[in-house]
Protein backbone atom coordinates (compact mmCIF):
# COMPACT_ATOMS: atom_id res chain seq x y z
CA UNK A 1 0.00 0.00 0.00
CA UNK A 2 1.21 3.44 -0.93
CA UNK A 3 1.67 5.91 1.91
CA UNK A 4 0.21 9.43 1.80
CA UNK A 5 2.65 12.30 1.36
CA UNK A 6 2.53 16.08 1.42
CA UNK A 7 1.18 16.07 -2.14
CA UNK A 8 -1.46 13.41 -1.63
CA UNK A 9 -5.01 14.56 -2.28
CA UNK A 10 -6.68 14.01 1.06
CA UNK A 11 -10.35 13.35 1.66
CA UNK A 12 -12.01 13.03 5.06
CA UNK A 13 -15.27 11.65 6.34
CA UNK A 14 -16.64 13.68 9.26
CA UNK A 15 -19.00 12.23 11.82
CA UNK A 16 -19.71 11.81 15.50
CA UNK A 17 -18.96 8.96 16.08
CA UNK A 18 -16.87 7.57 13.19
CA UNK A 19 -15.43 4.35 14.60
CA UNK A 20 -18.02 2.36 12.61
CA UNK A 21 -17.31 4.10 9.27
CA UNK A 22 -16.11 1.69 6.58
CA UNK A 23 -15.65 4.15 3.67
CA UNK A 24 -11.82 4.30 3.92
CA UNK A 25 -11.65 0.50 3.59
CA UNK A 26 -13.59 0.78 0.34
CA UNK A 27 -12.14 3.94 -1.20
CA UNK A 28 -8.42 3.67 -0.40
CA UNK A 29 -7.90 0.38 -2.30
CA UNK A 30 -9.87 1.88 -5.22
CA UNK A 31 -7.64 4.98 -5.22
CA UNK A 32 -4.56 2.76 -5.24
CA UNK A 33 -5.89 0.47 -7.98
CA UNK A 34 -6.56 3.53 -10.14
CA UNK A 35 -3.07 4.89 -9.48
CA UNK A 36 -4.43 7.98 -7.74
CA UNK A 37 -2.35 9.80 -5.14
CA UNK A 38 -5.37 10.10 -2.85
CA UNK A 39 -6.28 8.90 0.64
CA UNK A 40 -9.50 8.96 2.69
CA UNK A 41 -9.46 9.13 6.48
CA UNK A 42 -12.31 9.10 9.01
CA UNK A 43 -12.19 12.07 11.38
CA UNK A 44 -14.13 12.18 14.61
CA UNK A 45 -15.72 15.63 14.63
CA UNK A 46 -17.71 16.10 17.85
CA UNK A 47 -20.88 18.09 17.26
CA UNK A 48 -19.80 20.88 19.64
CA UNK A 49 -16.46 21.25 17.80
CA UNK A 50 -17.70 21.16 14.20
CA UNK A 51 -17.24 24.88 13.47
CA UNK A 52 -13.59 25.16 14.62
CA UNK A 53 -12.75 21.81 13.03
CA UNK A 54 -14.17 22.98 9.70
CA UNK A 55 -12.33 26.32 9.97
CA UNK A 56 -9.06 24.42 10.30
CA UNK A 57 -9.79 21.85 7.60
CA UNK A 58 -10.62 24.45 4.96
CA UNK A 59 -7.05 25.82 5.33
CA UNK A 60 -5.32 22.52 4.43
CA UNK A 61 -4.30 22.92 0.76
CA UNK A 62 -4.21 19.24 -0.14
CA UNK A 63 -7.55 18.42 1.55
CA UNK A 64 -9.89 18.25 -1.44
CA UNK A 65 -13.22 17.33 0.09
CA UNK A 66 -15.33 15.87 2.84
CA UNK A 67 -17.90 13.15 3.16
CA UNK A 68 -20.38 14.20 5.83
CA UNK A 69 -22.28 11.76 8.01
CA UNK A 70 -24.42 11.75 11.14
CA UNK A 71 -25.03 14.09 12.92
CA UNK A 72 -23.62 16.81 10.65
CA UNK A 73 -25.64 16.53 7.41
CA UNK A 74 -28.04 19.32 8.33
CA UNK A 75 -25.71 21.50 10.44
CA UNK A 76 -23.22 21.75 7.57
CA UNK A 77 -25.74 23.65 5.42
CA UNK A 78 -25.00 26.86 7.29
CA UNK A 79 -21.24 26.28 7.25
CA UNK A 80 -20.55 26.00 3.53
CA UNK A 81 -20.20 28.82 1.01
CA UNK A 82 -22.47 27.33 -1.67
CA UNK A 83 -25.10 24.60 -1.92
CA UNK A 84 -25.78 22.41 -4.92
CA UNK A 85 -29.35 21.83 -6.10
CA UNK A 86 -29.93 18.54 -4.24
CA UNK A 87 -28.68 19.98 -0.93
CA UNK A 88 -30.94 23.01 -1.38
CA UNK A 89 -33.91 20.80 -2.15
CA UNK A 90 -33.64 18.40 0.78
CA UNK A 91 -32.04 20.63 3.43
CA UNK A 92 -29.01 18.44 4.07
CA UNK A 93 -25.69 17.56 2.47
CA UNK A 94 -23.33 14.60 2.47
CA UNK A 95 -20.36 15.91 0.50
CA UNK A 96 -18.29 19.07 0.51
CA UNK A 97 -15.89 19.99 -2.25
CA UNK A 98 -13.04 22.22 -1.05
CA UNK A 99 -12.03 24.59 -3.78
CA UNK A 100 -8.72 26.47 -3.98
CA UNK A 101 -8.65 29.15 -1.31
CA UNK A 102 -10.85 27.09 1.01
CA UNK A 103 -14.26 27.78 -0.53
CA UNK A 104 -16.72 25.03 0.48
CA UNK A 105 -19.38 23.69 -1.89
CA UNK A 106 -21.90 21.24 -0.40
CA UNK A 107 -24.11 18.75 -2.18
CA UNK A 108 -26.29 15.73 -1.37
CA UNK A 109 -25.95 12.45 -3.26
CA UNK A 110 -27.75 9.98 -0.94
CA UNK A 111 -30.98 10.00 -2.96
CA UNK A 112 -29.42 10.03 -6.42
CA UNK A 113 -27.07 7.25 -5.31
CA UNK A 114 -29.90 5.09 -4.04
CA UNK A 115 -31.90 5.48 -7.26
CA UNK A 116 -28.79 4.64 -9.33
CA UNK A 117 -28.12 1.56 -7.17
CA UNK A 118 -31.73 0.43 -7.52
CA UNK A 119 -31.56 0.68 -11.29
CA UNK A 120 -28.18 -1.10 -11.35
CA UNK A 121 -29.94 -4.02 -9.64
CA UNK A 122 -32.96 -3.97 -11.97
CA UNK A 123 -35.23 -2.28 -9.40
CA UNK A 124 -37.04 0.51 -11.22
CA UNK A 125 -38.45 3.18 -8.87
CA UNK A 126 -40.76 4.62 -11.53
CA UNK A 127 -44.37 3.71 -10.89
CA UNK A 128 -43.56 1.84 -7.67
CA UNK A 129 -44.72 2.49 -4.11
CA UNK A 130 -41.95 3.12 -1.58
CA UNK A 131 -41.79 3.24 2.22
CA UNK A 132 -39.09 5.31 3.91
CA UNK A 133 -38.38 4.60 7.55
CA UNK A 134 -36.96 7.82 8.99
CA UNK A 135 -37.13 11.46 7.98
CA UNK A 136 -33.60 12.79 8.42
CA UNK A 137 -31.46 14.44 5.76
CA UNK A 138 -30.67 11.23 3.87
CA UNK A 139 -34.32 10.16 3.94
CA UNK A 140 -35.43 13.52 2.54
CA UNK A 141 -32.85 13.21 -0.25
CA UNK A 142 -34.12 9.71 -1.03
CA UNK A 143 -37.76 10.87 -1.02
CA UNK A 144 -37.03 13.68 -3.49
CA UNK A 145 -34.95 11.39 -5.73
CA UNK A 146 -37.67 8.71 -5.76
CA UNK A 147 -40.27 11.35 -6.61
CA UNK A 148 -38.08 12.73 -9.40
CA UNK A 149 -37.62 9.18 -10.72
CA UNK A 150 -41.38 8.86 -11.06
CA UNK A 151 -42.36 6.90 -7.96
CA UNK A 152 -46.11 6.37 -7.69
CA UNK A 153 -45.99 6.90 -3.93
CA UNK A 154 -43.42 7.68 -1.25
CA UNK A 155 -44.70 7.06 2.27
CA UNK A 156 -42.62 8.17 5.26
CA UNK A 157 -42.71 6.63 8.72
CA UNK A 158 -40.78 8.40 11.49
CA UNK A 159 -40.65 8.27 15.28
CA UNK A 160 -41.74 11.89 15.56
CA UNK A 161 -44.39 13.68 13.51
CA UNK A 162 -42.47 16.98 13.49
CA UNK A 163 -39.93 15.68 10.99
GROMACS .gro file of C-alpha atoms in nm:
model
  163
    1UNK     CA    1   0.000   0.000   0.000
    2UNK     CA    2   0.121   0.344  -0.093
    3UNK     CA    3   0.167   0.591   0.191
    4UNK     CA    4   0.021   0.943   0.180
    5UNK     CA    5   0.265   1.230   0.136
    6UNK     CA    6   0.253   1.608   0.142
    7UNK     CA    7   0.118   1.607  -0.214
    8UNK     CA    8  -0.146   1.341  -0.163
    9UNK     CA    9  -0.501   1.456  -0.228
   10UNK     CA   10  -0.668   1.401   0.106
   11UNK     CA   11  -1.035   1.335   0.166
   12UNK     CA   12  -1.201   1.303   0.506
   13UNK     CA   13  -1.527   1.165   0.634
   14UNK     CA   14  -1.664   1.368   0.926
   15UNK     CA   15  -1.900   1.223   1.182
   16UNK     CA   16  -1.971   1.181   1.550
   17UNK     CA   17  -1.896   0.896   1.608
   18UNK     CA   18  -1.687   0.757   1.319
   19UNK     CA   19  -1.543   0.435   1.460
   20UNK     CA   20  -1.802   0.236   1.261
   21UNK     CA   21  -1.731   0.410   0.927
   22UNK     CA   22  -1.611   0.169   0.658
   23UNK     CA   23  -1.565   0.415   0.367
   24UNK     CA   24  -1.182   0.430   0.392
   25UNK     CA   25  -1.165   0.050   0.359
   26UNK     CA   26  -1.359   0.078   0.034
   27UNK     CA   27  -1.214   0.394  -0.120
   28UNK     CA   28  -0.842   0.367  -0.040
   29UNK     CA   29  -0.790   0.038  -0.230
   30UNK     CA   30  -0.987   0.188  -0.522
   31UNK     CA   31  -0.764   0.498  -0.522
   32UNK     CA   32  -0.456   0.276  -0.524
   33UNK     CA   33  -0.589   0.047  -0.798
   34UNK     CA   34  -0.656   0.353  -1.014
   35UNK     CA   35  -0.307   0.489  -0.948
   36UNK     CA   36  -0.443   0.798  -0.774
   37UNK     CA   37  -0.235   0.980  -0.514
   38UNK     CA   38  -0.537   1.010  -0.285
   39UNK     CA   39  -0.628   0.890   0.064
   40UNK     CA   40  -0.950   0.896   0.269
   41UNK     CA   41  -0.946   0.913   0.648
   42UNK     CA   42  -1.231   0.910   0.901
   43UNK     CA   43  -1.219   1.207   1.138
   44UNK     CA   44  -1.413   1.218   1.461
   45UNK     CA   45  -1.572   1.563   1.463
   46UNK     CA   46  -1.771   1.610   1.785
   47UNK     CA   47  -2.088   1.809   1.726
   48UNK     CA   48  -1.980   2.088   1.964
   49UNK     CA   49  -1.646   2.125   1.780
   50UNK     CA   50  -1.770   2.116   1.420
   51UNK     CA   51  -1.724   2.488   1.347
   52UNK     CA   52  -1.359   2.516   1.462
   53UNK     CA   53  -1.275   2.181   1.303
   54UNK     CA   54  -1.417   2.298   0.970
   55UNK     CA   55  -1.233   2.632   0.997
   56UNK     CA   56  -0.906   2.442   1.030
   57UNK     CA   57  -0.979   2.185   0.760
   58UNK     CA   58  -1.062   2.445   0.496
   59UNK     CA   59  -0.705   2.582   0.533
   60UNK     CA   60  -0.532   2.252   0.443
   61UNK     CA   61  -0.430   2.292   0.076
   62UNK     CA   62  -0.421   1.924  -0.014
   63UNK     CA   63  -0.755   1.842   0.155
   64UNK     CA   64  -0.989   1.825  -0.144
   65UNK     CA   65  -1.322   1.733   0.009
   66UNK     CA   66  -1.533   1.587   0.284
   67UNK     CA   67  -1.790   1.315   0.316
   68UNK     CA   68  -2.038   1.420   0.583
   69UNK     CA   69  -2.228   1.176   0.801
   70UNK     CA   70  -2.442   1.175   1.114
   71UNK     CA   71  -2.503   1.409   1.292
   72UNK     CA   72  -2.362   1.681   1.065
   73UNK     CA   73  -2.564   1.653   0.741
   74UNK     CA   74  -2.804   1.932   0.833
   75UNK     CA   75  -2.571   2.150   1.044
   76UNK     CA   76  -2.322   2.175   0.757
   77UNK     CA   77  -2.574   2.365   0.542
   78UNK     CA   78  -2.500   2.686   0.729
   79UNK     CA   79  -2.124   2.628   0.725
   80UNK     CA   80  -2.055   2.600   0.353
   81UNK     CA   81  -2.020   2.882   0.101
   82UNK     CA   82  -2.247   2.733  -0.167
   83UNK     CA   83  -2.510   2.460  -0.192
   84UNK     CA   84  -2.578   2.241  -0.492
   85UNK     CA   85  -2.935   2.183  -0.610
   86UNK     CA   86  -2.993   1.854  -0.424
   87UNK     CA   87  -2.868   1.998  -0.093
   88UNK     CA   88  -3.094   2.301  -0.138
   89UNK     CA   89  -3.391   2.080  -0.215
   90UNK     CA   90  -3.364   1.840   0.078
   91UNK     CA   91  -3.204   2.063   0.343
   92UNK     CA   92  -2.901   1.844   0.407
   93UNK     CA   93  -2.569   1.756   0.247
   94UNK     CA   94  -2.333   1.460   0.247
   95UNK     CA   95  -2.036   1.591   0.050
   96UNK     CA   96  -1.829   1.907   0.051
   97UNK     CA   97  -1.589   1.999  -0.225
   98UNK     CA   98  -1.304   2.222  -0.105
   99UNK     CA   99  -1.203   2.459  -0.378
  100UNK     CA  100  -0.872   2.647  -0.398
  101UNK     CA  101  -0.865   2.915  -0.131
  102UNK     CA  102  -1.085   2.709   0.101
  103UNK     CA  103  -1.426   2.778  -0.053
  104UNK     CA  104  -1.672   2.503   0.048
  105UNK     CA  105  -1.938   2.369  -0.189
  106UNK     CA  106  -2.190   2.124  -0.040
  107UNK     CA  107  -2.411   1.875  -0.218
  108UNK     CA  108  -2.629   1.573  -0.137
  109UNK     CA  109  -2.595   1.245  -0.326
  110UNK     CA  110  -2.775   0.998  -0.094
  111UNK     CA  111  -3.098   1.000  -0.296
  112UNK     CA  112  -2.942   1.003  -0.642
  113UNK     CA  113  -2.707   0.725  -0.531
  114UNK     CA  114  -2.990   0.509  -0.404
  115UNK     CA  115  -3.190   0.548  -0.726
  116UNK     CA  116  -2.879   0.464  -0.933
  117UNK     CA  117  -2.812   0.156  -0.717
  118UNK     CA  118  -3.173   0.043  -0.752
  119UNK     CA  119  -3.156   0.068  -1.129
  120UNK     CA  120  -2.818  -0.110  -1.135
  121UNK     CA  121  -2.994  -0.402  -0.964
  122UNK     CA  122  -3.296  -0.397  -1.197
  123UNK     CA  123  -3.523  -0.228  -0.940
  124UNK     CA  124  -3.704   0.051  -1.122
  125UNK     CA  125  -3.845   0.318  -0.887
  126UNK     CA  126  -4.076   0.462  -1.153
  127UNK     CA  127  -4.437   0.371  -1.089
  128UNK     CA  128  -4.356   0.184  -0.767
  129UNK     CA  129  -4.472   0.249  -0.411
  130UNK     CA  130  -4.195   0.312  -0.158
  131UNK     CA  131  -4.179   0.324   0.222
  132UNK     CA  132  -3.909   0.531   0.391
  133UNK     CA  133  -3.838   0.460   0.755
  134UNK     CA  134  -3.696   0.782   0.899
  135UNK     CA  135  -3.713   1.146   0.798
  136UNK     CA  136  -3.360   1.279   0.842
  137UNK     CA  137  -3.146   1.444   0.576
  138UNK     CA  138  -3.067   1.123   0.387
  139UNK     CA  139  -3.432   1.016   0.394
  140UNK     CA  140  -3.543   1.352   0.254
  141UNK     CA  141  -3.285   1.321  -0.025
  142UNK     CA  142  -3.412   0.971  -0.103
  143UNK     CA  143  -3.776   1.087  -0.102
  144UNK     CA  144  -3.703   1.368  -0.349
  145UNK     CA  145  -3.495   1.139  -0.573
  146UNK     CA  146  -3.767   0.871  -0.576
  147UNK     CA  147  -4.027   1.135  -0.661
  148UNK     CA  148  -3.808   1.273  -0.940
  149UNK     CA  149  -3.762   0.918  -1.072
  150UNK     CA  150  -4.138   0.886  -1.106
  151UNK     CA  151  -4.236   0.690  -0.796
  152UNK     CA  152  -4.611   0.637  -0.769
  153UNK     CA  153  -4.599   0.690  -0.393
  154UNK     CA  154  -4.342   0.768  -0.125
  155UNK     CA  155  -4.470   0.706   0.227
  156UNK     CA  156  -4.262   0.817   0.526
  157UNK     CA  157  -4.271   0.663   0.872
  158UNK     CA  158  -4.078   0.840   1.149
  159UNK     CA  159  -4.065   0.827   1.528
  160UNK     CA  160  -4.174   1.189   1.556
  161UNK     CA  161  -4.439   1.368   1.351
  162UNK     CA  162  -4.247   1.698   1.349
  163UNK     CA  163  -3.993   1.568   1.099
   0.00000   0.00000   0.00000
